[in-house]
PDB file of C-alpha atoms and ligand atoms in Angstrom:
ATOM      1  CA  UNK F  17     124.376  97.031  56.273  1.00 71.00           C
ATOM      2  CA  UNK F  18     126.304  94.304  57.463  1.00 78.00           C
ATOM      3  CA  UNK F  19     128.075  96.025  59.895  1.00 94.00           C
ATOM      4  CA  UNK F  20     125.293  97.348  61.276  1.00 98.00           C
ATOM      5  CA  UNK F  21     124.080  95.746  64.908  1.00 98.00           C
ATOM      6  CA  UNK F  22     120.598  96.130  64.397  1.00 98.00           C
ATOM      7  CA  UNK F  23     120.701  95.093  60.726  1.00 98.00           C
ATOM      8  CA  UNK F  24     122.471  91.968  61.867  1.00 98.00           C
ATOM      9  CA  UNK F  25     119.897  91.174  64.216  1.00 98.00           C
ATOM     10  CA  UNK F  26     116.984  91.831  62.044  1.00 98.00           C
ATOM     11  CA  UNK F  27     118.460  89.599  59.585  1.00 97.00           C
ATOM     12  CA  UNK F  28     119.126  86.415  62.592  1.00 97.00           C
ATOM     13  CA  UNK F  29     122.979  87.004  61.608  1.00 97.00           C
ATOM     14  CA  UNK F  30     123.242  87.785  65.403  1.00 97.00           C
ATOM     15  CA  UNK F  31     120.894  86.561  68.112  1.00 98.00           C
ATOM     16  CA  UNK F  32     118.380  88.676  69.972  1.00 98.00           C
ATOM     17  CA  UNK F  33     114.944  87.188  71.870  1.00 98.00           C
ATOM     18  CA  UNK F  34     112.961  88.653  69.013  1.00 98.00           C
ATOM     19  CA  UNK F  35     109.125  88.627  70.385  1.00 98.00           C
ATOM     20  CA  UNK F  36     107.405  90.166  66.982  1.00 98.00           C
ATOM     21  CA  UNK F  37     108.464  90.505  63.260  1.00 98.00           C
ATOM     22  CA  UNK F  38     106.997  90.898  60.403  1.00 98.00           C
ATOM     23  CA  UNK F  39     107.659  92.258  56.740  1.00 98.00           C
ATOM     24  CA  UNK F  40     108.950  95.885  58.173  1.00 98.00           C
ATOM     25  CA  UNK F  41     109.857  95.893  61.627  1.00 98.00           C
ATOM     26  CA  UNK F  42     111.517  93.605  64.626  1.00 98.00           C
ATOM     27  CA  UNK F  43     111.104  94.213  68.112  1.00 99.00           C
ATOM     28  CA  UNK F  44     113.527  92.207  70.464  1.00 98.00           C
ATOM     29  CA  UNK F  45     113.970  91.940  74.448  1.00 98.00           C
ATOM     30  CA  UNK F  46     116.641  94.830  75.063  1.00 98.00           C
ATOM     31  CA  UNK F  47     120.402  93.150  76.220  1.00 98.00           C
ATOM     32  CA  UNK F  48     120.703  95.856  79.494  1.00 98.00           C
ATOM     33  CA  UNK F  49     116.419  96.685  80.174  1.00 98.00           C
ATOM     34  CA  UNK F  50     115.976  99.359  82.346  1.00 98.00           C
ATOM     35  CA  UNK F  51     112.500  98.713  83.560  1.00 98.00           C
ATOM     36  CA  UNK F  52     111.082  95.245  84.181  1.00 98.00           C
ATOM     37  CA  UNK F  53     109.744  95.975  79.952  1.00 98.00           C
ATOM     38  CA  UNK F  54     112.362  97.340  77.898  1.00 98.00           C
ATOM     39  CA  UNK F  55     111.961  96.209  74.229  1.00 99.00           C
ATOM     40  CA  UNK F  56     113.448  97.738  71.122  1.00 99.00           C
ATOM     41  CA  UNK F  57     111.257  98.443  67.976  1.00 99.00           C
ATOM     42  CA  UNK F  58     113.015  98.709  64.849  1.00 99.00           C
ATOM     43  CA  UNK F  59     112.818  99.684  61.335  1.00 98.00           C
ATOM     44  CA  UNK F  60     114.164  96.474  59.160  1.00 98.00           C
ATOM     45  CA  UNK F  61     115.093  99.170  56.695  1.00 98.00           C
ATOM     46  CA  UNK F  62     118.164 100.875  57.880  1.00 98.00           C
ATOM     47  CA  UNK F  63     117.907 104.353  59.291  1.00 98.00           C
ATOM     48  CA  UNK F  64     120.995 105.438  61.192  1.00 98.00           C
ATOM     49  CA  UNK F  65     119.192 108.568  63.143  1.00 98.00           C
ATOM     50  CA  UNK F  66     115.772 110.023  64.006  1.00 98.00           C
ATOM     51  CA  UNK F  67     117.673 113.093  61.509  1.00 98.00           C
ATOM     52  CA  UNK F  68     117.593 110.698  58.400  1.00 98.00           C
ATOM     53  CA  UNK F  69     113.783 110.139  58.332  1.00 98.00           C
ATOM     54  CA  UNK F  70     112.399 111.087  55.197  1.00 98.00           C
ATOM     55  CA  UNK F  71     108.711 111.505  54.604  1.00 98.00           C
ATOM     56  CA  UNK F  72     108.608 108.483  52.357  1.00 98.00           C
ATOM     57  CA  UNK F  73     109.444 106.926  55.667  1.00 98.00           C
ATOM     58  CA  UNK F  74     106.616 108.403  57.482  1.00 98.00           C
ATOM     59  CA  UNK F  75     103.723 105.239  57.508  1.00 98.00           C
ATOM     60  CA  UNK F  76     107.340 102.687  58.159  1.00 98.00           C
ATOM     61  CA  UNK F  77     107.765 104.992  61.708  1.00 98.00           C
ATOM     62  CA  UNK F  78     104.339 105.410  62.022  1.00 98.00           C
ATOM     63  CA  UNK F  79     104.026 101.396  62.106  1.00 98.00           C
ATOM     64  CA  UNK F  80     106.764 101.739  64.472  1.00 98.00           C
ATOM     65  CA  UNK F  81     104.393 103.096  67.252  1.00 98.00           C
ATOM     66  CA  UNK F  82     101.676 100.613  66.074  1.00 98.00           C
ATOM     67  CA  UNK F  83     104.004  97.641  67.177  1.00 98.00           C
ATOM     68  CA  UNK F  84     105.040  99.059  70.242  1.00 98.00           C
ATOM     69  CA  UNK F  85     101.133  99.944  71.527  1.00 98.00           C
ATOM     70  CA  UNK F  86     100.529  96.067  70.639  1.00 98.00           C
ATOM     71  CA  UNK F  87     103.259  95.283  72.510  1.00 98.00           C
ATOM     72  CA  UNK F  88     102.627  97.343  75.519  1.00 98.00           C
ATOM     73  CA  UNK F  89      98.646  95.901  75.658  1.00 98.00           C
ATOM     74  CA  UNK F  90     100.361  92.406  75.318  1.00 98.00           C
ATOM     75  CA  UNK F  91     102.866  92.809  78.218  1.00 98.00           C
ATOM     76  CA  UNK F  92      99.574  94.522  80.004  1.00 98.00           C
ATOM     77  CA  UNK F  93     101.611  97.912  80.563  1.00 98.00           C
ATOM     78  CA  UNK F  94      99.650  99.843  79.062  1.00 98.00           C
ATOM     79  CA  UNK F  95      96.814 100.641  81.422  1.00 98.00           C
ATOM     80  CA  UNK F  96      99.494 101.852  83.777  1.00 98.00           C
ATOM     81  CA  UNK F  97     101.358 103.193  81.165  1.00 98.00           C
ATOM     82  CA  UNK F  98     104.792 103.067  79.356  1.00 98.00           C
ATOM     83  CA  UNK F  99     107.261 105.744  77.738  1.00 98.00           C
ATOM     84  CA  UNK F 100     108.529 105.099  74.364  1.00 98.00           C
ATOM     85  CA  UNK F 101     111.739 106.959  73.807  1.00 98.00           C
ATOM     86  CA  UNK F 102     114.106 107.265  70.647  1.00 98.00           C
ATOM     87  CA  UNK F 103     117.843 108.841  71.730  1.00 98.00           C
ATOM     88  CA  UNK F 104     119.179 110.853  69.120  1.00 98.00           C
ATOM     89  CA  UNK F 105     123.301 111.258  68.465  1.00 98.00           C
ATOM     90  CA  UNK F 106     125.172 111.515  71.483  1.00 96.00           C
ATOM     91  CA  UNK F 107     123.974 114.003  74.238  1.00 97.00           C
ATOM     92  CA  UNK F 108     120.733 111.848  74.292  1.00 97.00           C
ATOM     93  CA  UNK F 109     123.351 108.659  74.461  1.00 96.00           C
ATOM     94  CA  UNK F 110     122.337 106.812  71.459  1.00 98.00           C
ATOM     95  CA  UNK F 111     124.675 104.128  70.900  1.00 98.00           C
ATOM     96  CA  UNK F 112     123.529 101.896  68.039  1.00 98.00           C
ATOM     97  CA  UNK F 113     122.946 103.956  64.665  1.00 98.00           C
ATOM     98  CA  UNK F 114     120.089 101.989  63.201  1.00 98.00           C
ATOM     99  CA  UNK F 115     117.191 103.621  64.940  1.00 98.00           C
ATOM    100  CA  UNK F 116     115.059 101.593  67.566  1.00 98.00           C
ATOM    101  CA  UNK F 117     112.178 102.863  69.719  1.00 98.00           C
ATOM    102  CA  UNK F 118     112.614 101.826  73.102  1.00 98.00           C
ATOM    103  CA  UNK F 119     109.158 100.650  75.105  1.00 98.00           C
ATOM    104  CA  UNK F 120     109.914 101.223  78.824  1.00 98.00           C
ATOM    105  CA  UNK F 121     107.171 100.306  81.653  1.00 98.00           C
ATOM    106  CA  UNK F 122     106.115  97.595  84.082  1.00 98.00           C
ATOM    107  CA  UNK F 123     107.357  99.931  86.756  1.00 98.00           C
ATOM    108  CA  UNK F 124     106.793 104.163  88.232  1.00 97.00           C
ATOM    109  CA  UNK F 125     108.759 105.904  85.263  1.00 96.00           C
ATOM    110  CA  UNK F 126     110.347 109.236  86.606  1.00 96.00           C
ATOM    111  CA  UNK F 127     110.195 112.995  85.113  1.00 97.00           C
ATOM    112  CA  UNK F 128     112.439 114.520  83.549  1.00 95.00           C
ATOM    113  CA  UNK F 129     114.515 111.295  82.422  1.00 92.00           C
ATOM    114  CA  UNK F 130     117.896 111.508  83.302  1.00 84.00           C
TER     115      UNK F 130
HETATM  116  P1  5GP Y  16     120.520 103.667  72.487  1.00 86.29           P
HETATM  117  O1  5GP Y  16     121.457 103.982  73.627  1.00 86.29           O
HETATM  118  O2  5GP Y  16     121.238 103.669  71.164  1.00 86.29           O
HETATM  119  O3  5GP Y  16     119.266 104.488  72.482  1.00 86.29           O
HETATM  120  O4  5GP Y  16     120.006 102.188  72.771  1.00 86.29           O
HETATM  121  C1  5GP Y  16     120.695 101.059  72.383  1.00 86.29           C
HETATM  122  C2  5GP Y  16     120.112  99.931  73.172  1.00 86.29           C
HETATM  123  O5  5GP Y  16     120.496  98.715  72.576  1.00 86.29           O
HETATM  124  C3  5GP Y  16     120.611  99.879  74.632  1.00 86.29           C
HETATM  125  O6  5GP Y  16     119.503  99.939  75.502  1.00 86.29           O
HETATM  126  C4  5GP Y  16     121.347  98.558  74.707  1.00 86.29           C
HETATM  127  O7  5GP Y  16     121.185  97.899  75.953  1.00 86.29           O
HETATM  128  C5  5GP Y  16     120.761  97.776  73.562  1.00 86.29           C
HETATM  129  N1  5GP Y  16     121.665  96.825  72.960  1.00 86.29           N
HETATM  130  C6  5GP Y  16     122.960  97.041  72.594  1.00 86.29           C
HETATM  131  N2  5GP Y  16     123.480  95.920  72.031  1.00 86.29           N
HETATM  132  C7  5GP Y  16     122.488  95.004  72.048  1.00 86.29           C
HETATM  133  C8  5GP Y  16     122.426  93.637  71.604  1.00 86.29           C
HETATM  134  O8  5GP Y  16     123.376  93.063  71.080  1.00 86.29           O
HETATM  135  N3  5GP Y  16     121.251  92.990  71.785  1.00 86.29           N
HETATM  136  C9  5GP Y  16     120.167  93.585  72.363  1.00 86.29           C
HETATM  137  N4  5GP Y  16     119.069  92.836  72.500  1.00 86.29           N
HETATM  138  N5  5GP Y  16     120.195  94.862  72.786  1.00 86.29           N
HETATM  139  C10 5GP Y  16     121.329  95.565  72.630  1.00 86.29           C
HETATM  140 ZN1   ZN Y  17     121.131  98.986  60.489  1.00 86.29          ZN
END
């Protein structure tokens, strides 16, 4: 999808500080973090919402959560641990339709999330 952020990112047609890739998935240093770790993990396959997984996308999201633990132990968050979030549609205030799980930590995360 070439008009696709995320897509365009995953394929280098726009930059991002990518910090893992391989055959499936990208994870890249998010634009606005949050938290002093904020890192998107995405899907190179494009999925526009958390509502248009199909189970023959199950081990892909599943793989998903793999990167971002091997992130998290990289970054050394996740002995103190880390929230991985994905915002669905617009009361959650997702803004980019390719889905991306976002890795938040390296500080005190708060409950319930705003
Ligand atoms: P959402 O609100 O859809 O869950 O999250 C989208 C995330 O993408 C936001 O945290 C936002 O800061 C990030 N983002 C939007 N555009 C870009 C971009 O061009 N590059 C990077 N690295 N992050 C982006
Ligand atoms: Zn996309």
């Amino acid at each position: 999808m070439n008009d696709c952020l995320f897509c365009r990112i995953s394929a280098k047609k726009n930059p991002a500080d990518i910090i893992y890739e391989d055959s499936d998935a990208v994870a890249f240093i998010d634009i606005n973090p949050q938290a002093p770790v904020h890192v998107l993990i995405i899907p190179k396959k494009h999925i526009s919402t958390a509502l248009e997984i199909t189970p023959e996308d199950n081990a892909l999201v599943g793989h998903l959560f793999q990167v971002a633990v091997k992130i998290a132990a990289e970054k050394g968050i996740d002995k103190q641990g880390f929230r991985l979030v994905i915002n669905t549609n617009s009361a959650a205030g997702q803004t980019v339709f390719h889905i991306h799980l976002h890795l938040l930590g390296g500080r005190q995360m708060h409950w319930p999330p705003g």
